[in-house]
CSV table of C-alpha atoms in Angstrom, one decimal:
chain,number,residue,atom,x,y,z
A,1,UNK,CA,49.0,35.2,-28.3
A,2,UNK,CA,47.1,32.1,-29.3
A,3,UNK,CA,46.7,31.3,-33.1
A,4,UNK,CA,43.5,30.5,-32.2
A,5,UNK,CA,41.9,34.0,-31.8
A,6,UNK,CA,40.3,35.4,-34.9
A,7,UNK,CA,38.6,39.0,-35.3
A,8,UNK,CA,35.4,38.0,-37.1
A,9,UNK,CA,33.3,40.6,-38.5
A,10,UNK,CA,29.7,40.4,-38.2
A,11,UNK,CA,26.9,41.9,-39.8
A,12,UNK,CA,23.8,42.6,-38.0
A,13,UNK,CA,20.5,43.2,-39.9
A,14,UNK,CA,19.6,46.8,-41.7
A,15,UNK,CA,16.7,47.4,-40.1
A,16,UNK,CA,13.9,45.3,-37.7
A,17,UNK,CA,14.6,41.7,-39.7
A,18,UNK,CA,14.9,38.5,-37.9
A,19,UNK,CA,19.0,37.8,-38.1
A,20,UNK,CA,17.5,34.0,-37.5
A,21,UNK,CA,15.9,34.5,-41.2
A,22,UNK,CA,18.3,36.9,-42.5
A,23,UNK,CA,22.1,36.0,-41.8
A,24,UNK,CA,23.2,32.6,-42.9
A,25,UNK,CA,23.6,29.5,-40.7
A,26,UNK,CA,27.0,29.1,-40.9
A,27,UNK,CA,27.1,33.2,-39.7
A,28,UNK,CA,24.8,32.4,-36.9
A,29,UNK,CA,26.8,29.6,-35.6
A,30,UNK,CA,30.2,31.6,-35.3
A,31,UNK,CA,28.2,34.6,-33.3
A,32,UNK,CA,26.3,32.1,-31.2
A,33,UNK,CA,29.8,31.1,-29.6
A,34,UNK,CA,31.9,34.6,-29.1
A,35,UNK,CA,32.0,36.0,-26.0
A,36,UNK,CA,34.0,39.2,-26.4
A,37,UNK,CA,32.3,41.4,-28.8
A,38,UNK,CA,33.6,45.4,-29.9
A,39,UNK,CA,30.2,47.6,-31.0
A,40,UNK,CA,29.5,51.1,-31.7
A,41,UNK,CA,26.6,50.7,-29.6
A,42,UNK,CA,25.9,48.9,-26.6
A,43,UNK,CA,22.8,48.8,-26.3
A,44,UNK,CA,21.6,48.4,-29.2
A,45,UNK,CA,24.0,45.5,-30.4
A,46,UNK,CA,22.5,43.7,-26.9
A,47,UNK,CA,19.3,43.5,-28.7
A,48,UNK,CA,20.3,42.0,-31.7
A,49,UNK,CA,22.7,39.3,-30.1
A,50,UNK,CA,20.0,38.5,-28.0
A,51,UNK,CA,17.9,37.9,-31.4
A,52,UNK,CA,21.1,35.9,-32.7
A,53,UNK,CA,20.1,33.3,-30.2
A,54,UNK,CA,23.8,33.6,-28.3
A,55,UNK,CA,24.9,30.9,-25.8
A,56,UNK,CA,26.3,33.2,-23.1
A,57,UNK,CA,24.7,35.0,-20.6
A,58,UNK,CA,24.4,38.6,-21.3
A,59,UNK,CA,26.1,39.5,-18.1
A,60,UNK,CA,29.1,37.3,-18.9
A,61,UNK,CA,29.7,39.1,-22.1
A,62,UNK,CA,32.8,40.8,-22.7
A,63,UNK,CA,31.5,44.2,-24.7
A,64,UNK,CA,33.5,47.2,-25.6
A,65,UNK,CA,32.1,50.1,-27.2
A,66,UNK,CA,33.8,52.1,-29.8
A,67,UNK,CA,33.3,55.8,-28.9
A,68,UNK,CA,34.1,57.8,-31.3
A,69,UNK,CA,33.9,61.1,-29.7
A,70,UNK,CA,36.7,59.6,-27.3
A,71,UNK,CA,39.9,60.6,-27.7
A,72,UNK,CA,40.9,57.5,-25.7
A,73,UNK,CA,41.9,54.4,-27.9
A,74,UNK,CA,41.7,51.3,-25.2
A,75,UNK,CA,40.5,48.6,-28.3
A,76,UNK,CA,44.2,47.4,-28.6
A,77,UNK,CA,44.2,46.9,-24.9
A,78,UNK,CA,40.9,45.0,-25.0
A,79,UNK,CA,42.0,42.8,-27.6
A,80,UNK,CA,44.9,42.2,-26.7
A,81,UNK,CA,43.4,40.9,-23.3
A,82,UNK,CA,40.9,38.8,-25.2
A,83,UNK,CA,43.5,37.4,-27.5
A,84,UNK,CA,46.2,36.9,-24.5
A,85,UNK,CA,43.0,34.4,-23.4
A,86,UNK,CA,42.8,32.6,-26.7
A,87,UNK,CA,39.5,34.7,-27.3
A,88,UNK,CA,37.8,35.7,-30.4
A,89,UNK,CA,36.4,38.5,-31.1
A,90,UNK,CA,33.2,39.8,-32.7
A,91,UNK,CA,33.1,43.6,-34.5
A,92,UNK,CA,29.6,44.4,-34.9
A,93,UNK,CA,28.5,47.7,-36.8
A,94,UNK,CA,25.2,49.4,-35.5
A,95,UNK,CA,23.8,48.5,-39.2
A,96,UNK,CA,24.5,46.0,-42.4
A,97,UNK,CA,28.9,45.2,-42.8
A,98,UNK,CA,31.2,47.0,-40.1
A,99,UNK,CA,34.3,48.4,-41.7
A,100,UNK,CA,32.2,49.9,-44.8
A,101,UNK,CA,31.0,53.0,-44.2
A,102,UNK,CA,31.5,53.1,-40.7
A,103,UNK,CA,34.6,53.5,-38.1
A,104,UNK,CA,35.6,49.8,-37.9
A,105,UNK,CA,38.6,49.3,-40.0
A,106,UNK,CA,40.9,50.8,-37.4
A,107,UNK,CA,40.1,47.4,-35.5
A,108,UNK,CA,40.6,45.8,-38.5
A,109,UNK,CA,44.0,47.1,-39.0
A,110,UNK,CA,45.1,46.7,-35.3
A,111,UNK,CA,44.0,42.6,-35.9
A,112,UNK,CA,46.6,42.9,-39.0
A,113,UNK,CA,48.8,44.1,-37.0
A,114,UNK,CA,48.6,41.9,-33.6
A,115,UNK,CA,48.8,39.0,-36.4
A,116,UNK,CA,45.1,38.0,-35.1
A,117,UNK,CA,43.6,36.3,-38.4
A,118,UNK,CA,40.6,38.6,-39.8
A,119,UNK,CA,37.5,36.3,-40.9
A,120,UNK,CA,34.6,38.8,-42.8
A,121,UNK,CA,31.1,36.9,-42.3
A,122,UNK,CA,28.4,37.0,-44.6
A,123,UNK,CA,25.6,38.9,-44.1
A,124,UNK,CA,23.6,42.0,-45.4
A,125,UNK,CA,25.0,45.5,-47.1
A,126,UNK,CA,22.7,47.8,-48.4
A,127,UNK,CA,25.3,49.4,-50.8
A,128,UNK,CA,26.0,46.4,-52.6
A,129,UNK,CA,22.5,45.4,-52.5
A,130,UNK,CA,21.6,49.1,-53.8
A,131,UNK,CA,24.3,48.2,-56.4
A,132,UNK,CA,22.9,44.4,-57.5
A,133,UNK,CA,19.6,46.3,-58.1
A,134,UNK,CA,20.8,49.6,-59.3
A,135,UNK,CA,20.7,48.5,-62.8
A,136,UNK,CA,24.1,50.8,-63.5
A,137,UNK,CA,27.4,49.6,-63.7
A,138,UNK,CA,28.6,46.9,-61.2
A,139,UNK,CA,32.0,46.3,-62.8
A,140,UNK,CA,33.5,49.9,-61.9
A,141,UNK,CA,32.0,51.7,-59.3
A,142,UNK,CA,32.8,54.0,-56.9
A,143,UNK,CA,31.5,54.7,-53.3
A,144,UNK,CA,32.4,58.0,-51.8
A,145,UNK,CA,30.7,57.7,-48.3
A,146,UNK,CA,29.0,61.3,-47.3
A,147,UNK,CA,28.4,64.2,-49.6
A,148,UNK,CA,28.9,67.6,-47.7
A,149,UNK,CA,26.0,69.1,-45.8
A,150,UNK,CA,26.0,72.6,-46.9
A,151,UNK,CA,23.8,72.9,-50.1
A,152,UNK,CA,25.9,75.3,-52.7
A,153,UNK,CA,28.8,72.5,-51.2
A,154,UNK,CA,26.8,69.4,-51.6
A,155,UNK,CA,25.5,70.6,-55.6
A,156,UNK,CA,29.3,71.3,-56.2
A,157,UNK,CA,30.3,67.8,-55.4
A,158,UNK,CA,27.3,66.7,-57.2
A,159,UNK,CA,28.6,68.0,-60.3
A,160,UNK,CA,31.8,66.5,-59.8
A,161,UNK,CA,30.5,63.2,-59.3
A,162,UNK,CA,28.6,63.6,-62.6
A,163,UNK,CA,31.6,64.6,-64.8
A,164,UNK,CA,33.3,61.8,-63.2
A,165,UNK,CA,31.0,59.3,-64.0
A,166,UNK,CA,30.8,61.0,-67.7
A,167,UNK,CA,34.6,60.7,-67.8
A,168,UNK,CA,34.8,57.0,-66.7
A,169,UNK,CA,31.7,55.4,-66.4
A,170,UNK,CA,32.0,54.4,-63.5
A,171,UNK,CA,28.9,54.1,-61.4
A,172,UNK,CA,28.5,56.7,-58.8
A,173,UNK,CA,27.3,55.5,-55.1
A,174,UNK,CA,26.7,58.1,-51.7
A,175,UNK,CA,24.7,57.9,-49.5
A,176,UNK,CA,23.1,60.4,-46.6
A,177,UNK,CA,21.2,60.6,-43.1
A,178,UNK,CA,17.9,59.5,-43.9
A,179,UNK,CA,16.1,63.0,-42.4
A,180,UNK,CA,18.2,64.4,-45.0
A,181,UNK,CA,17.7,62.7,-48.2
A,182,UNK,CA,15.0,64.2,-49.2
A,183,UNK,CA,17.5,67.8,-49.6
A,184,UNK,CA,19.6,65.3,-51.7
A,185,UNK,CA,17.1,64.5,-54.2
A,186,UNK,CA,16.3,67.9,-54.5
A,187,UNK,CA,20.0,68.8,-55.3
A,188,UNK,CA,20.3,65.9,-57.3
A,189,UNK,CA,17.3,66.9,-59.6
A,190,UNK,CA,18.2,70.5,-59.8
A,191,UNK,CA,22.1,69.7,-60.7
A,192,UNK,CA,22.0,66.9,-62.6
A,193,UNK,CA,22.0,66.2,-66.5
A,194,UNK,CA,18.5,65.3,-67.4
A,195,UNK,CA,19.6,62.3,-69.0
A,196,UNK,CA,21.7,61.2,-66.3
A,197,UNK,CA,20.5,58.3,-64.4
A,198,UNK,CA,19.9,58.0,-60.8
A,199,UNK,CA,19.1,54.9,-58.6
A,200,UNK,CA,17.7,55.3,-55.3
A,201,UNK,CA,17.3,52.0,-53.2
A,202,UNK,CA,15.3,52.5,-49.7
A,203,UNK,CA,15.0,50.5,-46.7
A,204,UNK,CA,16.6,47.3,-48.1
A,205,UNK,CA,16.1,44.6,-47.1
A,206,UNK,CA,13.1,45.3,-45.4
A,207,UNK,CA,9.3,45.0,-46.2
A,208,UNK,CA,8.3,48.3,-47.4
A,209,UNK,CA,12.4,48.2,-49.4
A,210,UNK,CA,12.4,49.9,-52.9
A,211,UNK,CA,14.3,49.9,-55.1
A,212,UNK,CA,13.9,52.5,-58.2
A,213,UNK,CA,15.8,53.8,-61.7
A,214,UNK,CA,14.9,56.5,-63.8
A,215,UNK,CA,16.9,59.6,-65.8
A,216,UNK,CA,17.0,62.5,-63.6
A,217,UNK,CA,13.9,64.2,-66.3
A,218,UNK,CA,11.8,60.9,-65.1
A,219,UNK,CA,12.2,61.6,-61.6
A,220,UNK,CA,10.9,65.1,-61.8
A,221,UNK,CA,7.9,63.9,-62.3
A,222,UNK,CA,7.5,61.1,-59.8
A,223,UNK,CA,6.3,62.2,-56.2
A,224,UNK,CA,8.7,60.1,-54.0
A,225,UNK,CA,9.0,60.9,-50.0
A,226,UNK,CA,12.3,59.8,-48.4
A,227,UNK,CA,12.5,61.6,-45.2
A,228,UNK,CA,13.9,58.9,-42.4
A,229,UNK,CA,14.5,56.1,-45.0
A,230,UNK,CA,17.5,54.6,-44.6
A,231,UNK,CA,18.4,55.4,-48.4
A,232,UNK,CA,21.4,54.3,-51.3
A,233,UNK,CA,21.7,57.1,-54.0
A,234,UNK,CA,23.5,55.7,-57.2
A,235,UNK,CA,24.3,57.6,-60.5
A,236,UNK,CA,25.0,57.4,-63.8
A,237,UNK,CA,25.7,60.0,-66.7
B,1,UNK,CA,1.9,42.3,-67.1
B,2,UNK,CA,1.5,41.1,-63.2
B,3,UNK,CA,2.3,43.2,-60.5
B,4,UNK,CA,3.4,40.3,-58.6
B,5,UNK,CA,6.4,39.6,-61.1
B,6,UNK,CA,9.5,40.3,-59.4
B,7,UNK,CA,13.2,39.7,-60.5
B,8,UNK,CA,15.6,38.2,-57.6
B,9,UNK,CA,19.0,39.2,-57.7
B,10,UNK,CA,20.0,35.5,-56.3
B,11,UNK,CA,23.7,35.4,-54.7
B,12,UNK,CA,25.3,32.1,-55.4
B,13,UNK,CA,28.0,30.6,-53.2
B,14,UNK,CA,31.9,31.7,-53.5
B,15,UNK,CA,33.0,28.1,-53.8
B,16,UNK,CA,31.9,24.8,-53.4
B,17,UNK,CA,30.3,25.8,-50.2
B,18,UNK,CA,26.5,24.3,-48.8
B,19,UNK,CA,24.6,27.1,-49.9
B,20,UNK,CA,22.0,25.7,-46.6
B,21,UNK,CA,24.6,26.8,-44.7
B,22,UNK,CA,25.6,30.0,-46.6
B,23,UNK,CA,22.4,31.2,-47.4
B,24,UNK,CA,20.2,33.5,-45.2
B,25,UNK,CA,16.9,31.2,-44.7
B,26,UNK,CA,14.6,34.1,-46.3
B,27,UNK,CA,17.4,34.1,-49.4
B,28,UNK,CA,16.9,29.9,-49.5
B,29,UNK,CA,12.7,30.0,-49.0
B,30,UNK,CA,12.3,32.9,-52.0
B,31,UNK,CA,15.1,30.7,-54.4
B,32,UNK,CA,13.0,27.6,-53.8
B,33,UNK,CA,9.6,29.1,-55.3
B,34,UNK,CA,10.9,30.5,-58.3
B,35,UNK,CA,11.0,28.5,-61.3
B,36,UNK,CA,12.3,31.3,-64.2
B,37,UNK,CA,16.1,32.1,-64.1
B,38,UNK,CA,18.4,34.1,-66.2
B,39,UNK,CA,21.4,32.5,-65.6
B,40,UNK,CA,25.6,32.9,-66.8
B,41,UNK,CA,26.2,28.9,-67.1
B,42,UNK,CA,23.7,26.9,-66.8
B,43,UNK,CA,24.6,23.3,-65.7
B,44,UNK,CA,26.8,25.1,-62.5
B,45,UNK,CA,23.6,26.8,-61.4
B,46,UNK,CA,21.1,23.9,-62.3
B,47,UNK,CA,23.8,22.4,-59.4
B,48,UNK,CA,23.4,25.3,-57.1
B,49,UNK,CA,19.6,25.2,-57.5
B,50,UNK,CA,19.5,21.6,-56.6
B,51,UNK,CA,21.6,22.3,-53.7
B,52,UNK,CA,18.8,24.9,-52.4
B,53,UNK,CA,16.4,22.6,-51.9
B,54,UNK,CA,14.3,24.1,-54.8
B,55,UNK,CA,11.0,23.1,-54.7
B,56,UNK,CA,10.1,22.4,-58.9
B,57,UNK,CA,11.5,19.4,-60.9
B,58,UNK,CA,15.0,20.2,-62.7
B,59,UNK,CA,12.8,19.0,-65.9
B,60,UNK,CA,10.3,21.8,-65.1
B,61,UNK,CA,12.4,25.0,-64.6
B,62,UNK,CA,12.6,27.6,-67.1
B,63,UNK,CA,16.2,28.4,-67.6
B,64,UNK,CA,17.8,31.7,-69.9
B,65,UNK,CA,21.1,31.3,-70.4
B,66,UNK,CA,23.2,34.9,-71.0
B,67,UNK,CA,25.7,34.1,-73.6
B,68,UNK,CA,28.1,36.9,-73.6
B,69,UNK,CA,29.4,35.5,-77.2
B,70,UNK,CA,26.0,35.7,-78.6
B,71,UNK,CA,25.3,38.8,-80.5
B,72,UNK,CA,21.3,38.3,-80.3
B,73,UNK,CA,19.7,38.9,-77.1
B,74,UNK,CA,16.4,37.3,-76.4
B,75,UNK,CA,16.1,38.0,-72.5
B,76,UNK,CA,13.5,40.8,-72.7
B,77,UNK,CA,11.2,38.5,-74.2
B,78,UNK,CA,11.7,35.4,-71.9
B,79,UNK,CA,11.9,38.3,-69.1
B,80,UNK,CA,8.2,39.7,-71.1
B,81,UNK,CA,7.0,35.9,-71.7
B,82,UNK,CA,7.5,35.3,-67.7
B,83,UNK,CA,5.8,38.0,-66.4
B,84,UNK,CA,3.0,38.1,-68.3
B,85,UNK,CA,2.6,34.7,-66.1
B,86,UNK,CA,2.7,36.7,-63.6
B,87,UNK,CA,6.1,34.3,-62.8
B,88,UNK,CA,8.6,36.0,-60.6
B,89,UNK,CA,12.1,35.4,-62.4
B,90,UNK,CA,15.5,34.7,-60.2
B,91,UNK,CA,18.9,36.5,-61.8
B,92,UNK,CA,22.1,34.1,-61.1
B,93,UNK,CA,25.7,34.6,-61.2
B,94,UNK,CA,28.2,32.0,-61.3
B,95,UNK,CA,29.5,33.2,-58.4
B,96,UNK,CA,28.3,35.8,-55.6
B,97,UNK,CA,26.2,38.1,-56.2
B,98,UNK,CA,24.4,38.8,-59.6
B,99,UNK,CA,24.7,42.2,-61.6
B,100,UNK,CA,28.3,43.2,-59.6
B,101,UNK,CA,31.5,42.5,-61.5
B,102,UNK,CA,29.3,40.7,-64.4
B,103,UNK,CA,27.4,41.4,-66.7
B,104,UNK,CA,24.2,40.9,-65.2
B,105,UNK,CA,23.2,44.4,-65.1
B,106,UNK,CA,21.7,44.9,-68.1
B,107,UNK,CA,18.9,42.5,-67.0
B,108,UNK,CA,18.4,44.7,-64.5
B,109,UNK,CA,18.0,47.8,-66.2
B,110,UNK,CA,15.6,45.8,-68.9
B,111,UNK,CA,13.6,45.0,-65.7
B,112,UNK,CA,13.3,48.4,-64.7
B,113,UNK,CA,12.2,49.5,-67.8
B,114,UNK,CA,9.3,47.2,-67.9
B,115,UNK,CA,8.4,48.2,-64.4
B,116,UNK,CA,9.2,44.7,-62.6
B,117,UNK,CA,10.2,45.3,-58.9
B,118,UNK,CA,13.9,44.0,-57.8
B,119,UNK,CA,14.7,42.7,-55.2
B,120,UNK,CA,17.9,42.0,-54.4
B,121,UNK,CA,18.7,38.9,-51.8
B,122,UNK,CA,21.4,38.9,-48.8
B,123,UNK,CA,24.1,36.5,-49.6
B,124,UNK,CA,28.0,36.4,-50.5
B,125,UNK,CA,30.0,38.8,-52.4
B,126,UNK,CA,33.9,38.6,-52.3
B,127,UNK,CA,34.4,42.4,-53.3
B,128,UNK,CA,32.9,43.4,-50.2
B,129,UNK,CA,34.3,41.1,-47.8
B,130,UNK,CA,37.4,41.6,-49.3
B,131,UNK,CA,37.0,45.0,-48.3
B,132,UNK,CA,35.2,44.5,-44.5
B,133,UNK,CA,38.8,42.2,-44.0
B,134,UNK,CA,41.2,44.5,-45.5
B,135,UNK,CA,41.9,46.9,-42.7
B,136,UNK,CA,41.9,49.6,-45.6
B,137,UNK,CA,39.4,53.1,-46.0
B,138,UNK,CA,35.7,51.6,-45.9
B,139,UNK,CA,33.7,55.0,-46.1
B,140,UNK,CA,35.5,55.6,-49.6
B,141,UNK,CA,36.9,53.2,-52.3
B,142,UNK,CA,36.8,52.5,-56.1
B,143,UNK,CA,36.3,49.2,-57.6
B,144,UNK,CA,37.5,49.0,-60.8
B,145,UNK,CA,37.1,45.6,-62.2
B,146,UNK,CA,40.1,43.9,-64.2
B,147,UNK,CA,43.2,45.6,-65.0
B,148,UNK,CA,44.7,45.1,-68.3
B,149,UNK,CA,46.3,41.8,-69.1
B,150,UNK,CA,49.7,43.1,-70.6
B,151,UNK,CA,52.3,43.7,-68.4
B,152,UNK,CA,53.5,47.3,-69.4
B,153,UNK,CA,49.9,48.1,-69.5
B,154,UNK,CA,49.2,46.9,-66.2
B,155,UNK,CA,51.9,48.5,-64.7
B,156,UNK,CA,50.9,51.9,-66.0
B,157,UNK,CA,47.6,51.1,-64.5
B,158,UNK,CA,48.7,50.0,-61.5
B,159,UNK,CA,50.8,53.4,-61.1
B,160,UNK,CA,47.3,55.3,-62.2
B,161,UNK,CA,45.6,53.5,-58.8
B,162,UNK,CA,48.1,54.3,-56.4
B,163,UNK,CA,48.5,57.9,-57.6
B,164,UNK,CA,44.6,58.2,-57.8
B,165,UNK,CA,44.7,56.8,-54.0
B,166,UNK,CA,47.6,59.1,-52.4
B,167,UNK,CA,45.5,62.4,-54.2
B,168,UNK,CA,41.4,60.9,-52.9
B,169,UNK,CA,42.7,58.5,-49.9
B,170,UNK,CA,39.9,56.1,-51.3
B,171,UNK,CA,40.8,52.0,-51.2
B,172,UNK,CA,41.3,50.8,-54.5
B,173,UNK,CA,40.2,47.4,-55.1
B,174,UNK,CA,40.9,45.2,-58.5
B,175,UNK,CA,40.5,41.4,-58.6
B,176,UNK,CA,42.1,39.2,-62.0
B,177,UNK,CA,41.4,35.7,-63.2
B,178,UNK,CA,42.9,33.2,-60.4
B,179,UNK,CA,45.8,32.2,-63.0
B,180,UNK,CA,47.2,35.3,-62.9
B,181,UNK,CA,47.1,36.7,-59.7
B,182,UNK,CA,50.6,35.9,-59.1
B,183,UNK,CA,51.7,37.7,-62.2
B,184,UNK,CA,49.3,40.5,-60.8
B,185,UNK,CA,51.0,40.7,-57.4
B,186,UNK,CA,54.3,40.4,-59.0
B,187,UNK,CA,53.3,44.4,-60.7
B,188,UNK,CA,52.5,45.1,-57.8
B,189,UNK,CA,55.2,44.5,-55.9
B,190,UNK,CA,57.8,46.1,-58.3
B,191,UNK,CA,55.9,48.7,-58.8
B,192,UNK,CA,54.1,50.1,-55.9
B,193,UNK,CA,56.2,52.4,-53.2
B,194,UNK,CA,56.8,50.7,-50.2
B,195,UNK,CA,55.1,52.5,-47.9
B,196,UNK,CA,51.8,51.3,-50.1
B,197,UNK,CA,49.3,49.6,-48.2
B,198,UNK,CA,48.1,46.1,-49.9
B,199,UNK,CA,45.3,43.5,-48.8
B,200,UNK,CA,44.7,40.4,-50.4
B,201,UNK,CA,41.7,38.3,-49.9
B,202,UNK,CA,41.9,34.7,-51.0
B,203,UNK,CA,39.2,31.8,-51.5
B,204,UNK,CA,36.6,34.2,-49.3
B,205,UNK,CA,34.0,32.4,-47.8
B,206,UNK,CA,36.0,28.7,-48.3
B,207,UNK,CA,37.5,27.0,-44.8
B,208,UNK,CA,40.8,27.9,-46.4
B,209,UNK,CA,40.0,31.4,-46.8
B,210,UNK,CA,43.2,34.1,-45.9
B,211,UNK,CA,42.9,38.4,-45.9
B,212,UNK,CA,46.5,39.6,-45.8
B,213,UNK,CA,47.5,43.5,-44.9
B,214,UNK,CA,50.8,43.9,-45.3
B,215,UNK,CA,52.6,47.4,-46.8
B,216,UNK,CA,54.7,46.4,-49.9
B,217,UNK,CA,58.2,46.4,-48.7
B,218,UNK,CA,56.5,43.6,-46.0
B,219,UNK,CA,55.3,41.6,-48.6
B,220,UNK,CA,58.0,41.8,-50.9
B,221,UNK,CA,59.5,39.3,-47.7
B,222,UNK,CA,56.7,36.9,-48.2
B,223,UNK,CA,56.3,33.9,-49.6
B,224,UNK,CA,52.7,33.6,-51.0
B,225,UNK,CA,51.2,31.4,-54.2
B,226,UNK,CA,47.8,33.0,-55.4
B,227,UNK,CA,48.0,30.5,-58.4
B,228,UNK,CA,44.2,29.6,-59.5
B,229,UNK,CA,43.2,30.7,-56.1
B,230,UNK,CA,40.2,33.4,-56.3
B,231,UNK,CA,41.5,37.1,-55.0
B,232,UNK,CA,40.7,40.2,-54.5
B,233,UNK,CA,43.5,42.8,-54.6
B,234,UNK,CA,42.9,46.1,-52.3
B,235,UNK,CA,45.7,49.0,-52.1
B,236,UNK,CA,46.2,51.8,-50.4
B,237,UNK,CA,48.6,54.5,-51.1
């Protein structure tokens, strides 16, 4: 395999943004000259390497899509094909960082393994940028992904959250699907501490982004609509 | 006060990299119209500025420095003098992103309080990269700062982490001043099972930059110097 193949993972934009405005230079350069790129969406990753200015023909990319209702694991193959050529590789996630909050490490770990040198690029992710702006603690944090759907589940795990936060003070970061995060502010209001404090940062990034902080008795008074805004919920006891 | 007043949460480069380069164009254009920062040192970020292309004399910037030694704490009212200018104010860390892993964060909260909108900007941040490059659990993991310096201590802590990660299966990540990472990896290595799972991320973001996954008994077979080179430490049990 040539030592000249890296995996280089790539951050596309969190919403509608310009990647020419929003990733760095130095980021933009590196994507402009991969060919062989693994997504979690085809189509949509198209579009935004399109936007990224590429030099390569979209019909002469090499694209594989990451299926994760597939039992069938061919990204070793594909790799391995790529790196056999001396290729990099590009891992794109559908939104912000791939390998945080989404399916990617697995590639990751396969690049480890294959002894293909793994280069993170800089870009945009909305759970450190909820963090930086959270106004909680950003020296011991902890990010637990999904909370469970089921209400009576989800307010359980919101308690525990709470007490674990109490415990260590460590900030407290989840996040949901956006046509859902309105339900988890209403559990978070009805389980929480009133003195406990809860960030909420919405579409980052973006225009219309918001960031907010109050104690969970200052957000029951505030009239807030989050339904299908891609949302951060941080808290604090 | 003026509703136009923001704070910035203003990522700085990891190393001595061209922040041109390393910025997103939207982070560089915002940095170059601000003229009030709260920064941690303040002749390495008068530096950085200059190296953004900022737009206002180095003699005309208003610069806060946090002193972390300093028991008095006058930043609400250069925060309070500056937006009642209407002046937007930029937050800077000495390196990466402001308000994570430093104390930064309680400039945030005071800006909160007063009802200025943050906005945090797309740049570097080692934790995360560390993470995106580690091959470890993405959709769950615990930062948890600096582990305690003496050695016993350590160790104990170190035991804590890995138990904590075989009970949740979350990625623990710790990072300690660049000359002692060496003493760090050696508790790690004589204490950690062998079936542990450890990344390393070194001098992120730098052209000599190197993300390591190797499981313990692997690395114990390594030859690696992490003397004064900045790390980030990431196990999985």
């Amino acid at each position: 395999m040539s030592s000249a193949a890296h995996l280089y993972l790539i951050p596309s934009t969190l919403g509608n943004e310009n990647p020419l405005t929003h990733l760095p230079a130095a980021t933009l350069k590196k994507i402009q000259t991969i060919t062989h790129f693994i997504v979690e969406n085809e189509k949509s990753e198209r579009k935004f390497l399109k936007a990224c200015e590429i030099k390569t023909a979209q019909s002469d990319l090499n694209i594989y899509q990451l299926d994760k209702h597939d039992k069938r694991d061919d990204a070793h193959e594909f790799m391995d094909e790529s790196t056999m050529q001396g290729k990099s590789i590009g891992l794109l996630s559908e939104a912000g960082v791939p390998a945080v909050a989404d399916p990617g490490s697995k590639i990751v770990i396969k690049a480890h393994e294959m002894g293909i040198k793994v280069v993170p690029l800089i870009g945009a992710s909305s759970i450190l940028m909820a963090l930086m702006a959270s106004g909680l603690n950003g020296q011991q944090f902890t990010f637990h992904g999904y909370l469970p759907i089921p209400t009576e589940e989800r307010k359980r795990e919101i308690r525990n959250i709470e007490q674990e936060s109490k415990q260590t003070g460590y900030t407290q970061i989840f996040i949901e699907t956006p046509y859902r995060n309105n339900a988890m502010l209403k559990d978070l209001l009805s389980t929480c501490n009133k003195h406990t404090k809860l960030s909420i940062a919405t579409n980052i990034s973006q225009a219309n982004e918001q960031c907010n902080y109050y104690r969970i008795a200052e957000w029951k008074k505030i009239k807030i609509d989050l339904n299908k805004k891609p949302s951060v919920f941080l808290l604090m006891a």
